[in-house]
Amino acid sequence: MIQIEHISKQYRPKKSLPVQALDDLSLHVNKGEFVAVTGVSGSGKSTLLHVLGGMDTVDSGSIKVCGEEITSYTRKQLAQYRNARVGFVLQDFGLIPYRSAIENVTVPLYIHQKNKGKIPQQAETMLKKMGILDLRDRYVYSLSGGQKQRVAIARAMINDPDIILADEPTGALDSKTKTEIMDLFVDLHKNGTTILMVTHDNEISAYADRVLKISDGKIIADEKN
Ligand SMILES: Nc1ncnc2c1ncn2[C@@H]1O[C@H](COP(=O)(O)OP(=O)(O)OP(=O)(O)O)[C@@H](O)[C@H]1O
Ligand SMILES: [Mg+2]
């Protein structure tokens, strides 16, 4: 489903040396696989998720998703790809603080979906599934870390994406909340969603089928669980 061949990406920050964030990295992921992405801080994990999700571009190499070369997409095609195929759960949640939980969850639908009338019902169903229906009208800034994380997962799932890209989705959560959030991902996995999840936590990577280790923008280990 995902075929990444020899991708490289350099950041060129002003007033400092260039950083090789991805260095000739290749990776194949099958449909329905649950892949944990590990590695030290700065190794290129988030960059990998960003380029795969069409949020950032590579300098060279090929990224095919379901047979389509996304590196040759126009901006508009990329936006469409993100909306139709990918659900993101970002490191900093990426939620809109002064909007309610339900408004945050419905953002992708208002962009993408033709039948807007169905949206409120769809969003409520999703909030219920995530166990946060009672939080529907609360501003996101006022929620706890675990509650925000559920809102972020609900938003990532609402379009029924083929791929979920999750960046440290359980970072800074207590172990009970962590287990609850992971149960949500396990359910998604059972339903056949392909998941790539960045984590520093060995307990979390134990949930995955496969564990990658990234160092200096390269995959240095790729093991089945
Ligand atoms: N927008 C940017 N501009 C310049 N350099 C960047 C940018 N984003 C990332 N980098 C650099 O690219 C390298 C890889 O960053 P990346 O965010 O992918 O690491 P990471 O593995 O996700 O780290 P962490 O575990 O801390 O989240 C780092 O050296 C980082 O400083
Ligand atoms: Mg990161």
Short mmCIF file of C-alpha atoms and ligand atoms in Angstrom, two decimals:
data_model
loop_
_atom_site.label_atom_id
_atom_site.label_comp_id
_atom_site.label_asym_id
_atom_site.label_seq_id
_atom_site.Cartn_x
_atom_site.Cartn_y
_atom_site.Cartn_z
CA MET A 1 0.00 0.00 0.00
CA ILE A 2 2.86 2.38 0.84
CA GLN A 3 6.05 2.21 -1.22
CA ILE A 4 8.73 4.68 -0.25
CA GLU A 5 11.90 4.49 -2.37
CA HIS A 6 15.13 6.34 -1.61
CA ILE A 7 13.65 9.53 -0.22
CA SER A 8 15.88 12.32 1.02
CA LYS A 9 15.02 15.61 2.61
CA GLN A 10 17.24 18.42 3.78
CA TYR A 11 16.12 21.37 5.88
CA ARG A 12 18.09 24.53 5.25
CA PRO A 13 17.43 26.76 8.24
CA LYS A 14 18.58 30.36 7.99
CA LYS A 15 21.88 31.18 9.70
CA SER A 16 22.75 27.55 10.44
CA LEU A 17 23.99 24.42 8.71
CA PRO A 18 21.62 22.29 6.64
CA VAL A 19 20.07 19.26 8.36
CA GLN A 20 19.66 15.95 6.55
CA ALA A 21 16.30 14.93 8.06
CA LEU A 22 15.74 11.94 5.73
CA ASP A 23 18.66 10.22 4.07
CA ASP A 24 17.97 7.77 1.21
CA LEU A 25 15.19 6.08 3.18
CA SER A 26 13.15 3.23 1.68
CA LEU A 27 10.13 1.54 3.28
CA HIS A 28 7.25 -0.67 2.19
CA VAL A 29 4.11 -1.00 4.31
CA ASN A 30 1.26 -3.41 3.57
CA LYS A 31 -2.39 -2.54 3.84
CA GLY A 32 -3.60 -2.99 7.42
CA GLU A 33 -0.14 -3.08 8.97
CA PHE A 34 0.45 -1.37 12.32
CA VAL A 35 3.99 0.04 12.29
CA ALA A 36 5.72 1.70 15.25
CA VAL A 37 8.40 4.25 14.37
CA THR A 38 11.07 4.70 17.03
CA GLY A 39 14.39 6.54 17.27
CA VAL A 40 16.04 9.31 19.27
CA SER A 41 14.89 12.93 19.18
CA GLY A 42 15.79 14.60 15.89
CA SER A 43 16.23 11.33 13.96
CA GLY A 44 13.58 12.19 11.35
CA LYS A 45 10.45 10.41 12.61
CA SER A 46 8.05 13.35 12.34
CA THR A 47 9.55 14.35 9.00
CA LEU A 48 8.82 10.86 7.66
CA LEU A 49 5.18 11.13 8.77
CA HIS A 50 4.86 14.63 7.31
CA VAL A 51 6.16 13.71 3.85
CA LEU A 52 4.07 10.53 3.77
CA GLY A 53 1.00 12.53 4.71
CA GLY A 54 1.66 15.12 2.01
CA MET A 55 2.23 17.90 4.55
CA ASP A 56 5.79 18.43 3.40
CA THR A 57 7.81 17.52 0.30
CA VAL A 58 10.97 15.49 -0.30
CA ASP A 59 14.04 16.60 -2.28
CA SER A 60 14.36 13.28 -4.11
CA GLY A 61 12.94 9.77 -4.19
CA SER A 62 9.47 8.33 -4.67
CA ILE A 63 6.44 7.90 -2.41
CA LYS A 64 3.64 5.75 -3.78
CA VAL A 65 0.40 5.31 -1.87
CA CYS A 66 -2.08 2.81 -3.34
CA GLY A 67 -0.06 2.92 -6.55
CA GLU A 68 -0.16 6.71 -6.88
CA GLU A 69 3.00 8.79 -6.93
CA ILE A 70 2.25 11.53 -4.41
CA THR A 71 5.56 13.35 -4.96
CA SER A 72 4.30 14.45 -8.38
CA TYR A 73 0.99 15.77 -7.04
CA THR A 74 0.11 19.45 -7.30
CA ARG A 75 -0.77 21.34 -4.11
CA LYS A 76 -4.43 20.84 -4.84
CA GLN A 77 -4.03 17.11 -5.42
CA LEU A 78 -2.04 16.86 -2.19
CA ALA A 79 -4.79 18.60 -0.24
CA GLN A 80 -7.29 16.18 -1.71
CA TYR A 81 -5.06 13.21 -0.89
CA ARG A 82 -4.68 14.37 2.72
CA ASN A 83 -8.37 14.80 3.12
CA ALA A 84 -9.49 11.60 1.47
CA ARG A 85 -6.87 9.11 2.58
CA VAL A 86 -4.93 10.28 5.61
CA GLY A 87 -5.83 10.88 9.24
CA PHE A 88 -3.28 12.76 11.35
CA VAL A 89 -2.80 12.66 15.07
CA LEU A 90 -0.06 15.25 15.54
CA GLN A 91 2.58 15.67 18.24
CA ASP A 92 1.01 18.92 19.48
CA PHE A 93 -2.56 17.66 18.78
CA GLY A 94 -3.04 20.29 16.04
CA LEU A 95 -6.45 21.18 17.45
CA ILE A 96 -8.11 24.59 17.41
CA PRO A 97 -8.17 25.67 21.11
CA TYR A 98 -11.09 28.13 21.02
CA ARG A 99 -13.44 25.77 19.25
CA SER A 100 -15.53 23.03 20.80
CA ALA A 101 -14.64 19.35 20.64
CA ILE A 102 -17.35 18.68 18.07
CA GLU A 103 -16.29 21.62 15.87
CA ASN A 104 -12.70 20.34 15.87
CA VAL A 105 -13.84 16.87 14.88
CA THR A 106 -15.96 18.12 11.98
CA VAL A 107 -13.30 20.35 10.37
CA PRO A 108 -12.22 17.71 7.79
CA LEU A 109 -15.83 16.98 6.86
CA TYR A 110 -16.74 20.60 6.18
CA ILE A 111 -13.74 20.81 3.86
CA HIS A 112 -14.30 17.56 2.07
CA GLN A 113 -17.79 16.19 2.29
CA LYS A 114 -20.57 16.93 -0.19
CA ASN A 115 -23.56 16.12 2.00
CA LYS A 116 -23.09 18.66 4.83
CA GLY A 117 -26.44 17.80 6.42
CA LYS A 118 -25.16 14.48 7.71
CA ILE A 119 -22.14 15.99 9.46
CA PRO A 120 -23.51 16.65 12.99
CA GLN A 121 -24.83 13.09 13.30
CA GLN A 122 -21.58 11.63 12.01
CA ALA A 123 -19.56 13.69 14.48
CA GLU A 124 -21.71 12.63 17.42
CA THR A 125 -21.32 8.99 16.48
CA MET A 126 -17.56 9.42 16.40
CA LEU A 127 -17.43 11.29 19.74
CA LYS A 128 -19.50 8.51 21.27
CA LYS A 129 -17.13 5.88 19.90
CA MET A 130 -14.21 7.73 21.51
CA GLY A 131 -16.10 8.02 24.81
CA ILE A 132 -16.20 11.84 24.76
CA LEU A 133 -19.76 12.67 23.74
CA ASP A 134 -20.22 14.50 27.05
CA LEU A 135 -17.39 16.86 26.02
CA ARG A 136 -18.95 17.83 22.69
CA ASP A 137 -19.47 21.53 23.47
CA ARG A 138 -16.38 22.13 25.62
CA TYR A 139 -13.62 24.36 24.23
CA VAL A 140 -10.65 22.19 23.44
CA TYR A 141 -8.23 24.41 25.41
CA SER A 142 -10.08 23.47 28.59
CA LEU A 143 -9.70 19.72 28.14
CA SER A 144 -7.10 17.44 29.74
CA GLY A 145 -4.28 15.89 27.70
CA GLY A 146 -6.05 12.54 27.37
CA GLN A 147 -9.33 14.21 26.42
CA LYS A 148 -7.59 16.34 23.77
CA GLN A 149 -5.92 13.25 22.45
CA ARG A 150 -9.29 11.56 22.00
CA VAL A 151 -10.61 14.60 20.15
CA ALA A 152 -7.53 14.46 17.90
CA ILE A 153 -8.09 10.76 17.18
CA ALA A 154 -11.78 11.35 16.52
CA ARG A 155 -10.87 14.08 14.04
CA ALA A 156 -8.29 11.82 12.37
CA MET A 157 -10.87 9.03 12.02
CA ILE A 158 -13.91 10.98 10.88
CA ASN A 159 -13.13 10.66 7.16
CA ASP A 160 -12.57 6.91 7.45
CA PRO A 161 -8.98 7.26 6.19
CA ASP A 162 -6.87 4.46 4.70
CA ILE A 163 -3.82 5.54 6.68
CA ILE A 164 -3.49 6.93 10.19
CA LEU A 165 -0.29 8.82 10.92
CA ALA A 166 0.11 9.33 14.66
CA ASP A 167 3.00 11.26 16.21
CA GLU A 168 3.48 10.33 19.88
CA PRO A 169 -0.25 9.94 20.48
CA THR A 170 0.27 8.83 24.05
CA GLY A 171 3.08 11.21 24.99
CA ALA A 172 2.51 12.81 28.40
CA LEU A 173 -0.46 10.62 29.32
CA ASP A 174 -0.80 8.56 32.49
CA SER A 175 -0.72 4.81 32.06
CA LYS A 176 -4.47 4.26 32.39
CA THR A 177 -5.30 6.87 29.74
CA LYS A 178 -2.47 5.52 27.62
CA THR A 179 -3.99 2.04 27.66
CA GLU A 180 -7.42 3.45 26.76
CA ILE A 181 -6.00 5.40 23.82
CA MET A 182 -4.08 2.36 22.62
CA ASP A 183 -7.27 0.28 22.78
CA LEU A 184 -8.76 2.78 20.31
CA PHE A 185 -5.84 2.27 17.94
CA VAL A 186 -6.07 -1.52 18.30
CA ASP A 187 -9.72 -1.29 17.25
CA LEU A 188 -8.77 0.76 14.20
CA HIS A 189 -6.11 -1.78 13.36
CA LYS A 190 -8.65 -4.61 13.60
CA ASN A 191 -10.84 -2.73 11.15
CA GLY A 192 -8.01 -2.81 8.61
CA THR A 193 -6.67 0.75 8.89
CA THR A 194 -2.95 1.07 8.14
CA ILE A 195 -1.23 2.79 11.06
CA LEU A 196 2.19 4.41 11.39
CA MET A 197 2.81 5.56 14.93
CA VAL A 198 5.83 7.40 16.28
CA THR A 199 6.62 6.52 19.87
CA HIS A 200 9.47 6.57 22.38
CA ASP A 201 7.67 4.10 24.56
CA ASN A 202 8.45 0.36 24.41
CA GLU A 203 5.08 -0.51 25.96
CA ILE A 204 3.41 1.29 23.06
CA SER A 205 5.54 -0.22 20.29
CA ALA A 206 4.62 -3.65 21.68
CA TYR A 207 1.09 -3.07 20.28
CA ALA A 208 2.45 -2.83 16.72
CA ASP A 209 3.05 -5.62 14.16
CA ARG A 210 6.38 -4.17 13.23
CA VAL A 211 8.88 -1.79 14.82
CA LEU A 212 11.15 0.51 12.80
CA LYS A 213 14.10 2.32 14.26
CA ILE A 214 15.28 5.50 12.60
CA SER A 215 18.65 7.12 13.08
CA ASP A 216 19.95 10.18 11.19
CA GLY A 217 17.14 9.91 8.65
CA LYS A 218 17.75 6.23 7.87
CA ILE A 219 16.02 3.03 8.94
CA ILE A 220 18.55 1.09 10.99
CA ALA A 221 16.23 -1.67 12.25
CA ASP A 222 12.96 -3.17 11.00
CA GLU A 223 11.63 -5.97 13.18
CA LYS A 224 8.42 -7.96 13.36
CA ASN A 225 6.75 -8.16 16.76
N1 LIG B 1 11.07 23.02 9.81
C1 LIG B 1 12.32 22.65 10.07
N2 LIG B 1 13.35 23.48 9.79
C2 LIG B 1 14.62 23.12 10.03
N3 LIG B 1 14.98 21.94 10.56
C3 LIG B 1 14.00 21.07 10.88
C4 LIG B 1 12.62 21.38 10.64
N4 LIG B 1 11.87 20.33 11.06
C5 LIG B 1 12.74 19.41 11.52
N5 LIG B 1 14.02 19.85 11.40
C6 LIG B 1 15.23 19.10 11.79
O1 LIG B 1 15.23 17.86 11.10
C7 LIG B 1 15.68 16.81 11.96
C8 LIG B 1 14.60 15.76 12.08
O2 LIG B 1 13.48 16.34 12.78
P1 LIG B 1 12.18 15.53 13.15
O3 LIG B 1 11.20 16.51 13.66
O4 LIG B 1 11.77 14.68 12.00
O5 LIG B 1 12.73 14.59 14.33
P2 LIG B 1 11.94 13.58 15.28
O6 LIG B 1 12.62 12.24 15.10
O7 LIG B 1 10.49 13.65 15.04
O8 LIG B 1 12.31 14.13 16.73
P3 LIG B 1 11.41 14.19 18.09
O9 LIG B 1 11.47 12.80 18.67
O10 LIG B 1 12.15 15.16 18.94
O11 LIG B 1 10.03 14.63 17.75
C9 LIG B 1 16.04 17.48 13.29
O12 LIG B 1 17.42 17.72 13.29
C10 LIG B 1 15.26 18.79 13.25
O13 LIG B 1 15.92 19.80 13.99
MG MG B 2 8.90 14.41 16.19
#
